[in-house]
PDB file of C-alpha atoms in Angstrom:
ATOM      1  CA  ASP A  31    -160.031  84.822 -28.275  1.00 74.00           C
ATOM      2  CA  TYR A  32    -157.733  87.839 -28.357  1.00 85.00           C
ATOM      3  CA  GLY A  33    -159.230  89.558 -31.402  1.00 83.00           C
ATOM      4  CA  ASN A  34    -160.502  92.584 -29.479  1.00 88.00           C
ATOM      5  CA  CYS A  35    -157.463  92.982 -27.213  1.00 93.00           C
ATOM      6  CA  LEU A  36    -154.699  95.549 -27.441  1.00 95.00           C
ATOM      7  CA  LYS A  37    -151.706  93.367 -28.282  1.00 96.00           C
ATOM      8  CA  ILE A  38    -148.303  94.506 -27.038  1.00 96.00           C
ATOM      9  CA  ALA A  39    -145.007  92.714 -27.718  1.00 95.00           C
ATOM     10  CA  VAL A  40    -142.015  93.236 -25.410  1.00 95.00           C
ATOM     11  CA  TRP A  41    -138.381  92.174 -25.776  1.00 90.00           C
ATOM     12  CA  HIS A  42    -134.939  93.457 -24.908  1.00 84.00           C
ATOM     13  CA  HIS A  43    -132.768  93.857 -28.032  1.00 79.00           C
ATOM     14  CA  ALA A  44    -133.533  96.491 -30.664  1.00 78.00           C
ATOM     15  CA  LEU A  45    -134.300  95.750 -34.299  1.00 79.00           C
ATOM     16  CA  ASN A  46    -131.886  98.407 -35.481  1.00 72.00           C
ATOM     17  CA  SER A  47    -128.653  99.276 -33.741  1.00 67.00           C
ATOM     18  CA  ALA A  48    -124.993  99.604 -34.595  1.00 66.00           C
ATOM     19  CA  GLY A  49    -124.083  96.538 -32.538  1.00 68.00           C
ATOM     20  CA  SER A  50    -124.133  92.909 -33.585  1.00 69.00           C
ATOM     21  CA  ASP A  51    -126.578  92.146 -30.761  1.00 68.00           C
ATOM     22  CA  ARG A  52    -129.545  93.588 -32.666  1.00 69.00           C
ATOM     23  CA  ILE A  53    -132.281  91.285 -33.922  1.00 74.00           C
ATOM     24  CA  THR A  54    -131.175  90.235 -37.396  1.00 71.00           C
ATOM     25  CA  ASP A  55    -134.172  88.128 -38.491  1.00 75.00           C
ATOM     26  CA  GLN A  56    -136.914  90.721 -38.618  1.00 74.00           C
ATOM     27  CA  GLY A  57    -139.483  88.502 -40.336  1.00 87.00           C
ATOM     28  CA  PHE A  58    -141.221  88.025 -37.011  1.00 89.00           C
ATOM     29  CA  ILE A  59    -142.282  91.713 -37.122  1.00 92.00           C
ATOM     30  CA  GLN A  60    -144.396  90.859 -40.163  1.00 93.00           C
ATOM     31  CA  GLN A  61    -145.902  87.957 -38.211  1.00 94.00           C
ATOM     32  CA  LEU A  62    -146.750  90.279 -35.310  1.00 94.00           C
ATOM     33  CA  ALA A  63    -148.442  92.750 -37.688  1.00 95.00           C
ATOM     34  CA  VAL A  64    -150.510  89.986 -39.287  1.00 95.00           C
ATOM     35  CA  ALA A  65    -151.445  88.669 -35.810  1.00 95.00           C
ATOM     36  CA  GLY A  66    -152.838  92.093 -34.847  1.00 95.00           C
ATOM     37  CA  PHE A  67    -150.137  93.422 -32.537  1.00 95.00           C
ATOM     38  CA  ARG A  68    -150.222  97.224 -32.435  1.00 96.00           C
ATOM     39  CA  PHE A  69    -146.886  98.201 -30.902  1.00 95.00           C
ATOM     40  CA  PHE A  70    -143.748  96.754 -29.368  1.00 94.00           C
ATOM     41  CA  LEU A  71    -141.471  97.813 -26.546  1.00 96.00           C
ATOM     42  CA  HIS A  72    -137.724  97.224 -26.376  1.00 92.00           C
ATOM     43  CA  GLY A  73    -134.705  98.380 -24.462  1.00 86.00           C
ATOM     44  CA  HIS A  74    -130.970  97.740 -24.803  1.00 82.00           C
ATOM     45  CA  ILE A  75    -129.985 100.820 -26.832  1.00 82.00           C
ATOM     46  CA  HIS A  76    -130.131 103.083 -23.745  1.00 84.00           C
ATOM     47  CA  LYS A  77    -132.036 105.932 -25.373  1.00 89.00           C
ATOM     48  CA  ALA A  78    -135.696 106.725 -25.907  1.00 93.00           C
ATOM     49  CA  GLU A  79    -136.819 106.534 -29.522  1.00 93.00           C
ATOM     50  CA  THR A  80    -139.816 105.716 -31.655  1.00 95.00           C
ATOM     51  CA  SER A  81    -140.432 104.550 -35.211  1.00 93.00           C
ATOM     52  CA  LEU A  82    -143.139 102.918 -37.299  1.00 95.00           C
ATOM     53  CA  PHE A  83    -143.191  99.573 -39.120  1.00 93.00           C
ATOM     54  CA  ARG A  84    -145.894  99.508 -41.801  1.00 95.00           C
ATOM     55  CA  TYR A  85    -146.928  96.092 -43.078  1.00 96.00           C
ATOM     56  CA  ASP A  86    -149.657  97.476 -45.352  1.00 96.00           C
ATOM     57  CA  LEU A  87    -149.200 100.783 -47.160  1.00 95.00           C
ATOM     58  CA  SER A  88    -152.792 101.948 -46.817  1.00 95.00           C
ATOM     59  CA  PRO A  89    -154.260 104.497 -44.374  1.00 91.00           C
ATOM     60  CA  THR A  90    -155.915 101.742 -42.304  1.00 92.00           C
ATOM     61  CA  GLY A  91    -153.171  99.179 -42.871  1.00 95.00           C
ATOM     62  CA  ARG A  92    -151.548  96.970 -40.288  1.00 96.00           C
ATOM     63  CA  LYS A  93    -148.651  98.635 -38.530  1.00 96.00           C
ATOM     64  CA  LEU A  94    -146.498  98.413 -35.420  1.00 95.00           C
ATOM     65  CA  ASP A  95    -145.169 101.391 -33.508  1.00 96.00           C
ATOM     66  CA  GLN A  96    -141.761 100.847 -31.944  1.00 94.00           C
ATOM     67  CA  ILE A  97    -141.274 102.317 -28.470  1.00 97.00           C
ATOM     68  CA  GLY A  98    -137.661 102.216 -27.340  1.00 94.00           C
ATOM     69  CA  ALA A  99    -136.928 102.842 -23.683  1.00 91.00           C
ATOM     70  CA  GLY A 100    -133.940 104.658 -22.294  1.00 90.00           C
ATOM     71  CA  THR A 101    -131.758 103.261 -19.551  1.00 91.00           C
ATOM     72  CA  PHE A 102    -133.275 103.343 -16.086  1.00 92.00           C
ATOM     73  CA  GLY A 103    -130.353 102.350 -13.903  1.00 87.00           C
ATOM     74  CA  ALA A 104    -127.234 101.586 -15.913  1.00 88.00           C
ATOM     75  CA  PRO A 105    -123.839 102.635 -14.556  1.00 90.00           C
ATOM     76  CA  THR A 106    -122.738 106.111 -15.652  1.00 89.00           C
ATOM     77  CA  GLN A 107    -120.110 104.719 -18.045  1.00 89.00           C
ATOM     78  CA  GLU A 108    -122.831 102.836 -19.975  1.00 87.00           C
ATOM     79  CA  LEU A 109    -124.912 105.935 -20.740  1.00 89.00           C
ATOM     80  CA  ILE A 110    -125.081 107.028 -24.382  1.00 87.00           C
ATOM     81  CA  PRO A 111    -123.458 110.484 -24.779  1.00 88.00           C
ATOM     82  CA  GLY A 112    -126.184 113.140 -24.713  1.00 87.00           C
ATOM     83  CA  TYR A 113    -128.783 110.819 -23.143  1.00 90.00           C
ATOM     84  CA  PRO A 114    -129.544 110.852 -19.411  1.00 94.00           C
ATOM     85  CA  TRP A 115    -131.127 108.024 -17.439  1.00 95.00           C
ATOM     86  CA  GLN A 116    -134.670 107.624 -18.781  1.00 96.00           C
ATOM     87  CA  TYR A 117    -137.886 105.693 -18.488  1.00 96.00           C
ATOM     88  CA  ASN A 118    -141.243 105.754 -20.261  1.00 97.00           C
ATOM     89  CA  LEU A 119    -144.685 105.892 -18.705  1.00 97.00           C
ATOM     90  CA  LEU A 120    -147.447 104.565 -20.966  1.00 98.00           C
ATOM     91  CA  LYS A 121    -151.074 105.641 -20.658  1.00 98.00           C
ATOM     92  CA  VAL A 122    -153.860 103.983 -22.645  1.00 97.00           C
ATOM     93  CA  LYS A 123    -157.114 105.913 -22.838  1.00 97.00           C
ATOM     94  CA  ASP A 124    -159.901 105.299 -25.321  1.00 94.00           C
ATOM     95  CA  ASN A 125    -158.149 104.675 -28.652  1.00 94.00           C
ATOM     96  CA  GLN A 126    -154.905 106.440 -27.845  1.00 97.00           C
ATOM     97  CA  LEU A 127    -151.592 105.464 -26.286  1.00 98.00           C
ATOM     98  CA  THR A 128    -149.573 108.333 -24.817  1.00 98.00           C
ATOM     99  CA  VAL A 129    -145.891 107.762 -24.050  1.00 98.00           C
ATOM    100  CA  TYR A 130    -144.468 110.102 -21.402  1.00 98.00           C
ATOM    101  CA  THR A 131    -140.674 110.229 -21.247  1.00 97.00           C
ATOM    102  CA  ARG A 132    -138.921 111.010 -17.962  1.00 98.00           C
ATOM    103  CA  ARG A 133    -135.235 111.707 -17.286  1.00 97.00           C
ATOM    104  CA  ARG A 134    -132.730 111.954 -14.483  1.00 96.00           C
ATOM    105  CA  GLU A 135    -129.456 113.790 -15.055  1.00 93.00           C
ATOM    106  CA  GLU A 136    -127.712 113.376 -11.692  1.00 93.00           C
ATOM    107  CA  ILE A 137    -126.784 110.016 -10.165  1.00 90.00           C
ATOM    108  CA  ASN A 138    -129.155 110.489  -7.223  1.00 91.00           C
ATOM    109  CA  GLY A 139    -131.192 113.303  -8.753  1.00 95.00           C
ATOM    110  CA  ALA A 140    -134.923 113.677  -9.149  1.00 98.00           C
ATOM    111  CA  TRP A 141    -136.837 112.419 -12.178  1.00 98.00           C
ATOM    112  CA  LYS A 142    -138.426 115.095 -14.367  1.00 98.00           C
ATOM    113  CA  PRO A 143    -140.116 115.442 -17.778  1.00 98.00           C
ATOM    114  CA  ASP A 144    -137.841 114.711 -20.754  1.00 97.00           C
ATOM    115  CA  SER A 145    -138.976 117.094 -23.499  1.00 97.00           C
ATOM    116  CA  ARG A 146    -137.225 115.564 -26.496  1.00 96.00           C
ATOM    117  CA  TRP A 147    -140.069 114.993 -28.977  1.00 98.00           C
ATOM    118  CA  THR A 148    -139.830 117.786 -31.540  1.00 97.00           C
ATOM    119  CA  GLN A 149    -143.053 119.235 -32.947  1.00 96.00           C
ATOM    120  CA  GLY A 150    -141.838 121.328 -35.880  1.00 96.00           C
ATOM    121  CA  ALA A 151    -140.000 124.532 -36.644  1.00 97.00           C
ATOM    122  CA  GLY A 152    -140.571 127.194 -33.991  1.00 96.00           C
ATOM    123  CA  VAL A 153    -142.517 124.858 -31.700  1.00 97.00           C
ATOM    124  CA  GLY A 154    -141.123 123.612 -28.395  1.00 97.00           C
ATOM    125  CA  ALA A 155    -140.431 119.917 -27.860  1.00 98.00           C
ATOM    126  CA  LEU A 156    -142.812 117.884 -25.682  1.00 98.00           C
ATOM    127  CA  ASP A 157    -142.171 115.256 -23.017  1.00 98.00           C
ATOM    128  CA  TYR A 158    -144.742 112.927 -24.594  1.00 98.00           C
ATOM    129  CA  TYR A 159    -146.089 111.686 -27.897  1.00 98.00           C
ATOM    130  CA  SER A 160    -149.340 109.936 -28.763  1.00 98.00           C
ATOM    131  CA  ILE A 161    -150.195 106.978 -30.967  1.00 97.00           C
ATOM    132  CA  GLU A 162    -153.690 106.371 -32.284  1.00 94.00           C
ATOM    133  CA  LEU A 163    -154.693 102.759 -31.669  1.00 91.00           C
TER     134      LEU A 163
END
């Protein structure tokens, strides 16, 4: 029985992208929400991003957070303009998932925090964001 487990789905292609290689039949996202999955991880678009799929439109409704990963080791010519090499580090503690984003700007450079998550007018961006589970 997996009823009390944190359910995570992982696949490569994004749901939304400009290319024809995106997932076009998104009905399975509804099935994941109904089955109790809480978030999903994907790659392919070569930039870190996040969004929310809400199955129910109530405060405690079923939902899936999307966590898109950047590119960890693609050749330089495959990088998206304005996005360095990236990876995410996920930490689950109590009822919270924290996603830390890291970046590398030089081919053989060091990894460092990637502060790209804006917090509002006049507030500095953070290198992480949190999702309540």
